PDB file of C-alpha atoms in Angstrom:
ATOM      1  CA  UNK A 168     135.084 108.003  50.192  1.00 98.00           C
ATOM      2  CA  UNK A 169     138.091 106.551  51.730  1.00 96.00           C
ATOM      3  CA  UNK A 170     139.176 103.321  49.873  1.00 96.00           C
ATOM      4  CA  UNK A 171     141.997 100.372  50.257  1.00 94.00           C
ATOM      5  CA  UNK A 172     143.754  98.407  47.382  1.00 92.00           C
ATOM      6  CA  UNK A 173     141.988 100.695  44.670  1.00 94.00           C
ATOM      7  CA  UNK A 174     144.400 101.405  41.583  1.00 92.00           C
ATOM      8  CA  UNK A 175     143.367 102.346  37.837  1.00 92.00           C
ATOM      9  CA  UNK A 176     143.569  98.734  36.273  1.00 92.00           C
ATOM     10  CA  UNK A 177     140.723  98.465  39.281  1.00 93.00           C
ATOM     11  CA  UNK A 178     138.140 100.110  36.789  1.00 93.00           C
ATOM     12  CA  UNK A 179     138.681  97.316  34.209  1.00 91.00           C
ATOM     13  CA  UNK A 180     136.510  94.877  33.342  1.00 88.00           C
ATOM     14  CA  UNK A 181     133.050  96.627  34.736  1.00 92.00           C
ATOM     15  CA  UNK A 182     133.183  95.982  38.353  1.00 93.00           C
ATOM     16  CA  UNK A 183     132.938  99.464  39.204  1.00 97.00           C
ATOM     17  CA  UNK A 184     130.366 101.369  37.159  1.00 97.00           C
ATOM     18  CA  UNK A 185     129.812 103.716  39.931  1.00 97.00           C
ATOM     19  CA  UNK A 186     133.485 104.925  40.363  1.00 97.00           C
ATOM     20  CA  UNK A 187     133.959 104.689  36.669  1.00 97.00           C
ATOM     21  CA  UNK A 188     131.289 107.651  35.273  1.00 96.00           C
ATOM     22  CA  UNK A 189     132.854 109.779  38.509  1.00 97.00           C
ATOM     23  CA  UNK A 190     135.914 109.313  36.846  1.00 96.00           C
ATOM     24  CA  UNK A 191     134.691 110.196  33.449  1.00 95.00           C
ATOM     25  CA  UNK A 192     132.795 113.519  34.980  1.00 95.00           C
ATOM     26  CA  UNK A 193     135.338 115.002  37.359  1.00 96.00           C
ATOM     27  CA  UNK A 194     138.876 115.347  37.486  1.00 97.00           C
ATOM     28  CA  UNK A 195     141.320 112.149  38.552  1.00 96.00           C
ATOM     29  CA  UNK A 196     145.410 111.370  39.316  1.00 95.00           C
ATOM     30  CA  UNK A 197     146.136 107.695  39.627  1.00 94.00           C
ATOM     31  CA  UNK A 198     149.576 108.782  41.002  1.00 91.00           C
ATOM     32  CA  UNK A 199     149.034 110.951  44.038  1.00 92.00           C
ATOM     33  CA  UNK A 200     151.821 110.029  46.152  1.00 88.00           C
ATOM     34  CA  UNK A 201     150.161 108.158  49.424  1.00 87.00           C
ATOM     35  CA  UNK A 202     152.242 108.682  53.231  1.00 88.00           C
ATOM     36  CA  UNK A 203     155.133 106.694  55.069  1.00 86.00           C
ATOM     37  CA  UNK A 204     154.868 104.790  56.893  1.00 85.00           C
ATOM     38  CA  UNK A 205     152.163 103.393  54.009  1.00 86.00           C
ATOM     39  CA  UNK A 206     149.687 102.077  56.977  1.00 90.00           C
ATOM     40  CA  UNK A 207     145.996 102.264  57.701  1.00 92.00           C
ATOM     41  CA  UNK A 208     145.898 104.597  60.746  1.00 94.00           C
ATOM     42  CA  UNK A 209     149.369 106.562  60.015  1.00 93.00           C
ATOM     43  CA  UNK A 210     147.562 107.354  56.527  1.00 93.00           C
ATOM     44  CA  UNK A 211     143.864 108.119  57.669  1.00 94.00           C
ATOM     45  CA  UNK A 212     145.448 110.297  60.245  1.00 94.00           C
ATOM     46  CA  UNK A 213     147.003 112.425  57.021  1.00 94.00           C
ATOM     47  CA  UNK A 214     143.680 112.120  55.255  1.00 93.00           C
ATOM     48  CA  UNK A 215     142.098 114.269  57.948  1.00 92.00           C
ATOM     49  CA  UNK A 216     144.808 116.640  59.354  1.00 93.00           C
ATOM     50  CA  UNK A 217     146.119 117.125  55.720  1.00 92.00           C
ATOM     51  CA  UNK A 218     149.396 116.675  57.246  1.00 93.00           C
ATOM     52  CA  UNK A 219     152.272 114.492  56.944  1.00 92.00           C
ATOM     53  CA  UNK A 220     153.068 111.704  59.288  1.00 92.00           C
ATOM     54  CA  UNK A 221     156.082 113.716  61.019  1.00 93.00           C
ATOM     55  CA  UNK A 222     153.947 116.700  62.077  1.00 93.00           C
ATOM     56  CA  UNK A 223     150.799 114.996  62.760  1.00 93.00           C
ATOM     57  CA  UNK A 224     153.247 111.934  65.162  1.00 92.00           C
ATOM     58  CA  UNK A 225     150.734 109.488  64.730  1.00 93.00           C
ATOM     59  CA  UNK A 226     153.342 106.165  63.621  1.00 92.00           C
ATOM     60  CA  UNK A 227     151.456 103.307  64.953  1.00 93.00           C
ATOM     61  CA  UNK A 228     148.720 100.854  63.629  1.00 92.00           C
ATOM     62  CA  UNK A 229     146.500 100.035  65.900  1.00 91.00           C
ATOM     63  CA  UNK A 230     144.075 101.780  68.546  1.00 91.00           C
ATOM     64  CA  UNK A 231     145.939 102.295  71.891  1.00 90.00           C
ATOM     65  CA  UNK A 232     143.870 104.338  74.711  1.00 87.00           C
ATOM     66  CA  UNK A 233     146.775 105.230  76.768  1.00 90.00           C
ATOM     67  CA  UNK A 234     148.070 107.384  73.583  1.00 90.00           C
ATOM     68  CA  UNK A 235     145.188 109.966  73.407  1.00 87.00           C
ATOM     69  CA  UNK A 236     143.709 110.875  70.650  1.00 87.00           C
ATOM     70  CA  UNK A 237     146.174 113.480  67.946  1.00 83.00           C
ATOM     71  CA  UNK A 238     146.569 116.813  69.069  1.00 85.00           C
ATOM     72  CA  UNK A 239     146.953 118.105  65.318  1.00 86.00           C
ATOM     73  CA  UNK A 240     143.590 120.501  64.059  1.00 89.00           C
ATOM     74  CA  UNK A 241     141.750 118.282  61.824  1.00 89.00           C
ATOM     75  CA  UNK A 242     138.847 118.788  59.107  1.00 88.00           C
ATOM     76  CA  UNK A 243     136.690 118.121  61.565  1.00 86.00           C
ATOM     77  CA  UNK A 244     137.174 121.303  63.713  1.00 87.00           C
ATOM     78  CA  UNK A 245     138.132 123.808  60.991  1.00 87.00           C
ATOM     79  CA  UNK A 246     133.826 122.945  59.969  1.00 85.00           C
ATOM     80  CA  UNK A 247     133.492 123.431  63.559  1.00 83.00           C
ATOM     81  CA  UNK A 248     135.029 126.856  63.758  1.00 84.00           C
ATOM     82  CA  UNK A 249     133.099 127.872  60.313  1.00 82.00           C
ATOM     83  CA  UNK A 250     130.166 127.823  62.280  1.00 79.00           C
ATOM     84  CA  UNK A 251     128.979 124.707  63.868  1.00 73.00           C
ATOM     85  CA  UNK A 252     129.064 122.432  60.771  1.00 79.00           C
ATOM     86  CA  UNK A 253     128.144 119.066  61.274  1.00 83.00           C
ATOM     87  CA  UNK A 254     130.202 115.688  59.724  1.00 86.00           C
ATOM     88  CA  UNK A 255     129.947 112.658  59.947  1.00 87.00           C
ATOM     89  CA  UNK A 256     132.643 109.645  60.024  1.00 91.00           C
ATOM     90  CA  UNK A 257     131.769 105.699  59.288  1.00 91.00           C
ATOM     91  CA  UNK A 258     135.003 103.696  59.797  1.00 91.00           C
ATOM     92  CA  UNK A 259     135.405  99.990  59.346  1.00 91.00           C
ATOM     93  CA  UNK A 260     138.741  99.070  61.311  1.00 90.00           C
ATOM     94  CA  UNK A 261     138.932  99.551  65.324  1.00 88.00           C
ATOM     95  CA  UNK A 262     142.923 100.895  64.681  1.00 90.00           C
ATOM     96  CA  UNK A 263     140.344 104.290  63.580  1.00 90.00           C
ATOM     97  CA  UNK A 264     139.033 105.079  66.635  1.00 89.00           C
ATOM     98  CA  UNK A 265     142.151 106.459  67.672  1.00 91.00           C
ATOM     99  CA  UNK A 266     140.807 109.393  65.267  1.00 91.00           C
ATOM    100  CA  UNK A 267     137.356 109.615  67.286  1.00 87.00           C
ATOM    101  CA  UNK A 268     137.721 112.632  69.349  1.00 84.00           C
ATOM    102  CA  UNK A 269     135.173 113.814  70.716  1.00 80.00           C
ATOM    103  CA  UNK A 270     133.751 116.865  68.965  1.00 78.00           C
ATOM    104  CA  UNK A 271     130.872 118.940  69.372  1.00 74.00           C
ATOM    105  CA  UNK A 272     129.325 118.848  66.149  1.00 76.00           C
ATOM    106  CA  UNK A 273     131.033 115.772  64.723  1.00 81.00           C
ATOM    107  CA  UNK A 274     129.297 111.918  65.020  1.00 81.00           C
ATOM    108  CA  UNK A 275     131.846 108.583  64.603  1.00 83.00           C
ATOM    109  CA  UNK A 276     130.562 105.114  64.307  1.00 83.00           C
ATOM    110  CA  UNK A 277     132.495 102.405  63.501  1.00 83.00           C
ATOM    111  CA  UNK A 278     131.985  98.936  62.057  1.00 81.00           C
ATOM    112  CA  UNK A 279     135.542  97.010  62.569  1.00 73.00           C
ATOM    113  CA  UNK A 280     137.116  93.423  60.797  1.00 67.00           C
ATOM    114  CA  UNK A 281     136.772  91.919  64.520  1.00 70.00           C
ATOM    115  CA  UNK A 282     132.665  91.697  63.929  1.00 72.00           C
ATOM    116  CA  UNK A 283     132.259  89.021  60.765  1.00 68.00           C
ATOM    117  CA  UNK A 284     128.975  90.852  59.944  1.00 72.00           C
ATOM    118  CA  UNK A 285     131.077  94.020  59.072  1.00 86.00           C
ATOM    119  CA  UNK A 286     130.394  94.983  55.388  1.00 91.00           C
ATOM    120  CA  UNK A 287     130.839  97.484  52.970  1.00 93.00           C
ATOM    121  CA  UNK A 288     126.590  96.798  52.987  1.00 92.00           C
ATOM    122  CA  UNK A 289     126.412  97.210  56.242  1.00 91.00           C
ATOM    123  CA  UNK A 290     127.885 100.522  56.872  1.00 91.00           C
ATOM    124  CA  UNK A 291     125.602 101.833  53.771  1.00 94.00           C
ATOM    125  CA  UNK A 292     122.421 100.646  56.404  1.00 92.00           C
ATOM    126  CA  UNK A 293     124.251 102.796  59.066  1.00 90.00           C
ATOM    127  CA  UNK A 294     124.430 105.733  57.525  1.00 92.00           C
ATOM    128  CA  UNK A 295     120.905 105.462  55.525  1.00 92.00           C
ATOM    129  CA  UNK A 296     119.693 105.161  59.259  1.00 89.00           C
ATOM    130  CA  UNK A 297     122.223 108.002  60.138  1.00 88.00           C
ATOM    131  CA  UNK A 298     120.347 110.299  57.341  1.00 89.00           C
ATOM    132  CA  UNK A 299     116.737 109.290  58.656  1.00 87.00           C
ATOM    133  CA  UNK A 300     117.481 110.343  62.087  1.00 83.00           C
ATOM    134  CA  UNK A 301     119.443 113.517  61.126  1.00 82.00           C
ATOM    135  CA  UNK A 302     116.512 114.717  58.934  1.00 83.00           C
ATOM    136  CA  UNK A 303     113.958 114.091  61.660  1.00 78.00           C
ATOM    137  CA  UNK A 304     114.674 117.403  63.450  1.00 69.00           C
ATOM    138  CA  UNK A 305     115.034 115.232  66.930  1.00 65.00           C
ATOM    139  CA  UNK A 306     118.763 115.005  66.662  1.00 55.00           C
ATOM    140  CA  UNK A 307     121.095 111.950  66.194  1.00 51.00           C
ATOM    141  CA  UNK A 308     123.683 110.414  68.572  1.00 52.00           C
ATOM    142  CA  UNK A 309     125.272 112.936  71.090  1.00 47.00           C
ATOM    143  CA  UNK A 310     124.798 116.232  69.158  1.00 51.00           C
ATOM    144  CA  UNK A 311     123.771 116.180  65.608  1.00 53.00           C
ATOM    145  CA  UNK A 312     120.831 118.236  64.695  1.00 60.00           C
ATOM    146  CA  UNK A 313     121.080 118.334  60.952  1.00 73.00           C
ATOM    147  CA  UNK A 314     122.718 116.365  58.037  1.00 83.00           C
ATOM    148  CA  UNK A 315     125.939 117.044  57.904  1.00 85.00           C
ATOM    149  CA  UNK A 316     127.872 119.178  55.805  1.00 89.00           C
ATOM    150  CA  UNK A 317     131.264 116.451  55.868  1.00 91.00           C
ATOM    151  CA  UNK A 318     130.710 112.529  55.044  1.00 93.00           C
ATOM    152  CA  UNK A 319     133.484 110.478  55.481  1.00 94.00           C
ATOM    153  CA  UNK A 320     133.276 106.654  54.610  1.00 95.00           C
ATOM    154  CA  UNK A 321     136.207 104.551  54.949  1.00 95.00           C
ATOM    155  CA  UNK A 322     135.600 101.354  52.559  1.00 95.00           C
ATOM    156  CA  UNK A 323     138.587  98.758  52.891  1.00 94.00           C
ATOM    157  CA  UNK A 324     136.737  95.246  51.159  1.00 94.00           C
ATOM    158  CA  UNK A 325     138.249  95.134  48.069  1.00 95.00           C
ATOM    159  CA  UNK A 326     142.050  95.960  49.379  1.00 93.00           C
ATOM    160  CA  UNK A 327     141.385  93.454  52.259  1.00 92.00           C
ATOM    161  CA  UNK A 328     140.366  90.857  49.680  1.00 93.00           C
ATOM    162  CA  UNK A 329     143.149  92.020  47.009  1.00 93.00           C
ATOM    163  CA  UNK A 330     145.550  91.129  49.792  1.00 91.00           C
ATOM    164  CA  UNK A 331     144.172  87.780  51.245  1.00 92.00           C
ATOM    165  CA  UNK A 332     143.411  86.431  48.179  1.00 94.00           C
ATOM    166  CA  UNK A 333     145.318  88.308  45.621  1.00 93.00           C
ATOM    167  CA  UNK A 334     145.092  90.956  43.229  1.00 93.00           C
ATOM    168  CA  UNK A 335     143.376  89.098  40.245  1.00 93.00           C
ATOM    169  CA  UNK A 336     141.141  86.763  42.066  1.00 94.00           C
ATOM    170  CA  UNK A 337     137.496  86.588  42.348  1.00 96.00           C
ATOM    171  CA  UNK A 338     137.525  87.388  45.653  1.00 96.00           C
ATOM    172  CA  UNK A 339     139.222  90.932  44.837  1.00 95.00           C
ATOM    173  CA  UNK A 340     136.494  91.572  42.166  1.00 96.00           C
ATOM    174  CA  UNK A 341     133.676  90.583  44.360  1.00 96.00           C
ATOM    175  CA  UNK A 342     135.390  93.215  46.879  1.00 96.00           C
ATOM    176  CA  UNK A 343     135.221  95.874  43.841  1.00 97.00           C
ATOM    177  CA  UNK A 344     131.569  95.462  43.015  1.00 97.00           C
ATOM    178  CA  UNK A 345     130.819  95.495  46.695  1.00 97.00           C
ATOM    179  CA  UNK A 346     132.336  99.168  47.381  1.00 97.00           C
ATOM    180  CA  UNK A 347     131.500 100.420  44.161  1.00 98.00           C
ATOM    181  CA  UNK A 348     127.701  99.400  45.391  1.00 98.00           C
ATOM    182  CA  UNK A 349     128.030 101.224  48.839  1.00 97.00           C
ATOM    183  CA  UNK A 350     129.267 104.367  47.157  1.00 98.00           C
ATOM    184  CA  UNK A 351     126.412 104.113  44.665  1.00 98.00           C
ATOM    185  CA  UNK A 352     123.960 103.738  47.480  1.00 98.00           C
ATOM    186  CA  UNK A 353     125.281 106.820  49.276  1.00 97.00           C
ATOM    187  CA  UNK A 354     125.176 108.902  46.223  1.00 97.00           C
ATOM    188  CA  UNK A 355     121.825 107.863  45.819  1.00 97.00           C
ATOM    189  CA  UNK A 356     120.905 108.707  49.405  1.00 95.00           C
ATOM    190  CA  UNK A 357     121.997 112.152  48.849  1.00 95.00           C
ATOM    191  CA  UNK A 358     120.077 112.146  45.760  1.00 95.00           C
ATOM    192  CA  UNK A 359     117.414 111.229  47.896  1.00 94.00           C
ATOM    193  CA  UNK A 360     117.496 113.971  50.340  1.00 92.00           C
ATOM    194  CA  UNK A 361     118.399 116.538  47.457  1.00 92.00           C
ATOM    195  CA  UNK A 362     121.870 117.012  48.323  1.00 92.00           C
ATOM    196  CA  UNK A 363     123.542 116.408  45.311  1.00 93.00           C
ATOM    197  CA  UNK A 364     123.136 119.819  43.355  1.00 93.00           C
ATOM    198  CA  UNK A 365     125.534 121.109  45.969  1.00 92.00           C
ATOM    199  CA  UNK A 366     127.615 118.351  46.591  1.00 95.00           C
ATOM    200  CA  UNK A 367     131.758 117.702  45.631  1.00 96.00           C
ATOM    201  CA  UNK A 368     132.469 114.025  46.339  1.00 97.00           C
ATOM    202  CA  UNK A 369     135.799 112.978  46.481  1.00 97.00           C
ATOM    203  CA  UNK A 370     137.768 109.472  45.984  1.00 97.00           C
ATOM    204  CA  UNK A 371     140.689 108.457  47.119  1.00 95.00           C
ATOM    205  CA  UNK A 372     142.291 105.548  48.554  1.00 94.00           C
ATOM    206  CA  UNK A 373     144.922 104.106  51.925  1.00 90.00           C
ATOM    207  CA  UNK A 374     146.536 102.114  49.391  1.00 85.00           C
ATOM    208  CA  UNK A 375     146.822 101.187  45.931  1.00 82.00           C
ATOM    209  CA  UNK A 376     148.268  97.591  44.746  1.00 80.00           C
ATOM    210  CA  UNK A 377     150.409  95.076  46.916  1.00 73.00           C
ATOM    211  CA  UNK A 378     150.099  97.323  50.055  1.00 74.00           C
ATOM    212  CA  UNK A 379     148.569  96.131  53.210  1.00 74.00           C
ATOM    213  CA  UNK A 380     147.995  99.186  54.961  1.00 80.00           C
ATOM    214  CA  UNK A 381     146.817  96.967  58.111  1.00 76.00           C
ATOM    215  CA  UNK A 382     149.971  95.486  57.900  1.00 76.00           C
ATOM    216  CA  UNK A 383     152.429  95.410  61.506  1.00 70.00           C
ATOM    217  CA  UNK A 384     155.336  96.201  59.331  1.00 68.00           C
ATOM    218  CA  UNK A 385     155.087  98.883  56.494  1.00 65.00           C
ATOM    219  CA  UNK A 386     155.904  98.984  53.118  1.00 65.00           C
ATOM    220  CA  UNK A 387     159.035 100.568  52.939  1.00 63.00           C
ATOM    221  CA  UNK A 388     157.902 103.008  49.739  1.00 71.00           C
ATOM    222  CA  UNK A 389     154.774 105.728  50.297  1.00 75.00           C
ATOM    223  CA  UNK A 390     152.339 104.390  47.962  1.00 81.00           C
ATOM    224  CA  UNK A 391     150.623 105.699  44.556  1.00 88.00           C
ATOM    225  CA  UNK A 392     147.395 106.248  45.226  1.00 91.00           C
ATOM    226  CA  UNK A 393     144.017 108.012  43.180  1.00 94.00           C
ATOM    227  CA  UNK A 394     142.431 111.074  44.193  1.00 95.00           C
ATOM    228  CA  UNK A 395     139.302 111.870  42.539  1.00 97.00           C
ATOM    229  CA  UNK A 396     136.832 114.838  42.616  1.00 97.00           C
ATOM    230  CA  UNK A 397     133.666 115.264  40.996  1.00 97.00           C
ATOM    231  CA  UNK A 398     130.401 117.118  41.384  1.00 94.00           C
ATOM    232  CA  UNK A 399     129.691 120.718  42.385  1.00 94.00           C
ATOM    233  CA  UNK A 400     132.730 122.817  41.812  1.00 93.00           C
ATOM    234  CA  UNK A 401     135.115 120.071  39.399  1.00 95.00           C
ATOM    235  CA  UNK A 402     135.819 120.640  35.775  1.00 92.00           C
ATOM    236  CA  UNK A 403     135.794 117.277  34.015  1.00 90.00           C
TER     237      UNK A 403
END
């Protein structure tokens, strides 16, 4: 889970129950240092290269055809050279889809800020219906065949709220509760299709407090950040 505007004083007050007992099982940093330029596409770009922004080149903010999508390896074809694995990516801002290359064994779908029905809810009904279809054994989208072995889900409400409204407003809580729902939803899902006795799910976040990684101009410091791991394979 990829989130926005998530720092540790974000756990207070009970709007995240979901997040919080991941926290308590697995292992957690509140301080990981985030990229620069501290912006949405720059820093997802890191996320899945696992490089910085000056080797993977990708400095912009928003999705531009003519620039082609990065030439850097990415996550997504290291589990394509370990055999064929399949992953899956659910992003919700159109500056992403500069990270949709095509892949063979790799399925994108994107829910963006420019459709007003866009939620943190909706993307959960995507990728239920993603799971249904995968499981069927008739194949989903262009090539998957199977459930797939990476799921990536980007979940910006609550920074996107922290931002427009502020860090301490409703608004900014309601965005909490919202994620934290969604991720509970997936877990469940993979409860569901008994997943989760061999599953490591990771946390970690574009942006912590007072950054607006959708911003045109970035913050001039990388952000601090929370990475969290728990599941199959974490100590607590």
């Amino acid at each position: 889970f990829v989130l926005e505007g998530l720092y540790q004083e974000s756990l207070k007050g009970g709007a995240m129950p979901t997040l919080s007992k991941l926290v308590k099982g697995g292992a957690v940093t509140w301080s990981a240092s985030g990229v620069n330029p501290a912006l949405r596409l720059p820093t997802m770009a890191s996320v899945v290269t696992g490089m910085p922004v000056e080797k993977h080149g990708i400095t912009w903010n928003f999705f531009e055809l003519s620039r082609g999508y990065p030439r850097a390896p990415s996550l997504f074809d290291y589990l394509d050279l370990s055999g064929g694995r399949d992953s899956a990516i659910f992003y919700m801002d159109e500056s992403l889809y500069q990270l949709a290359r095509p892949e063979p064994y790799t399925d994108y779908q994107l829910c963006g800020a420019l459709r007003p029905e866009c939620t943190s809810g909706k993307l959960v009904a995507y990728i239920q219906q993603y799971f249904q279809k995968a499981a069927s054994g008739h194949g989903y989208g262009h090539a998957i065949l199977a459930l797939p072995h990476l799921l990536v889900v980007h979940l910006p409400e609550a920074g996107r709220a922290g931002v427009a409204h502020g860090w301490s407003s409703k608004a900014y809580r309601d965005g909490l509760r919202a994620v934290d729902t969604a991720i509970h939803s997936v877990l469940d899902l993979f409860k569901q299709y008994k997943l989760s006795d061999r599953t490591t799910v990771v946390v970690t976040a574009l942006s912590g407090k007072g950054i607006n990684p959708g911003a045109d101009t970035p913050a001039t410091d990388a952000p601090v950040v929370p990475w969290i791991a728990s599941g199959v394979g974490i100590k607590p």
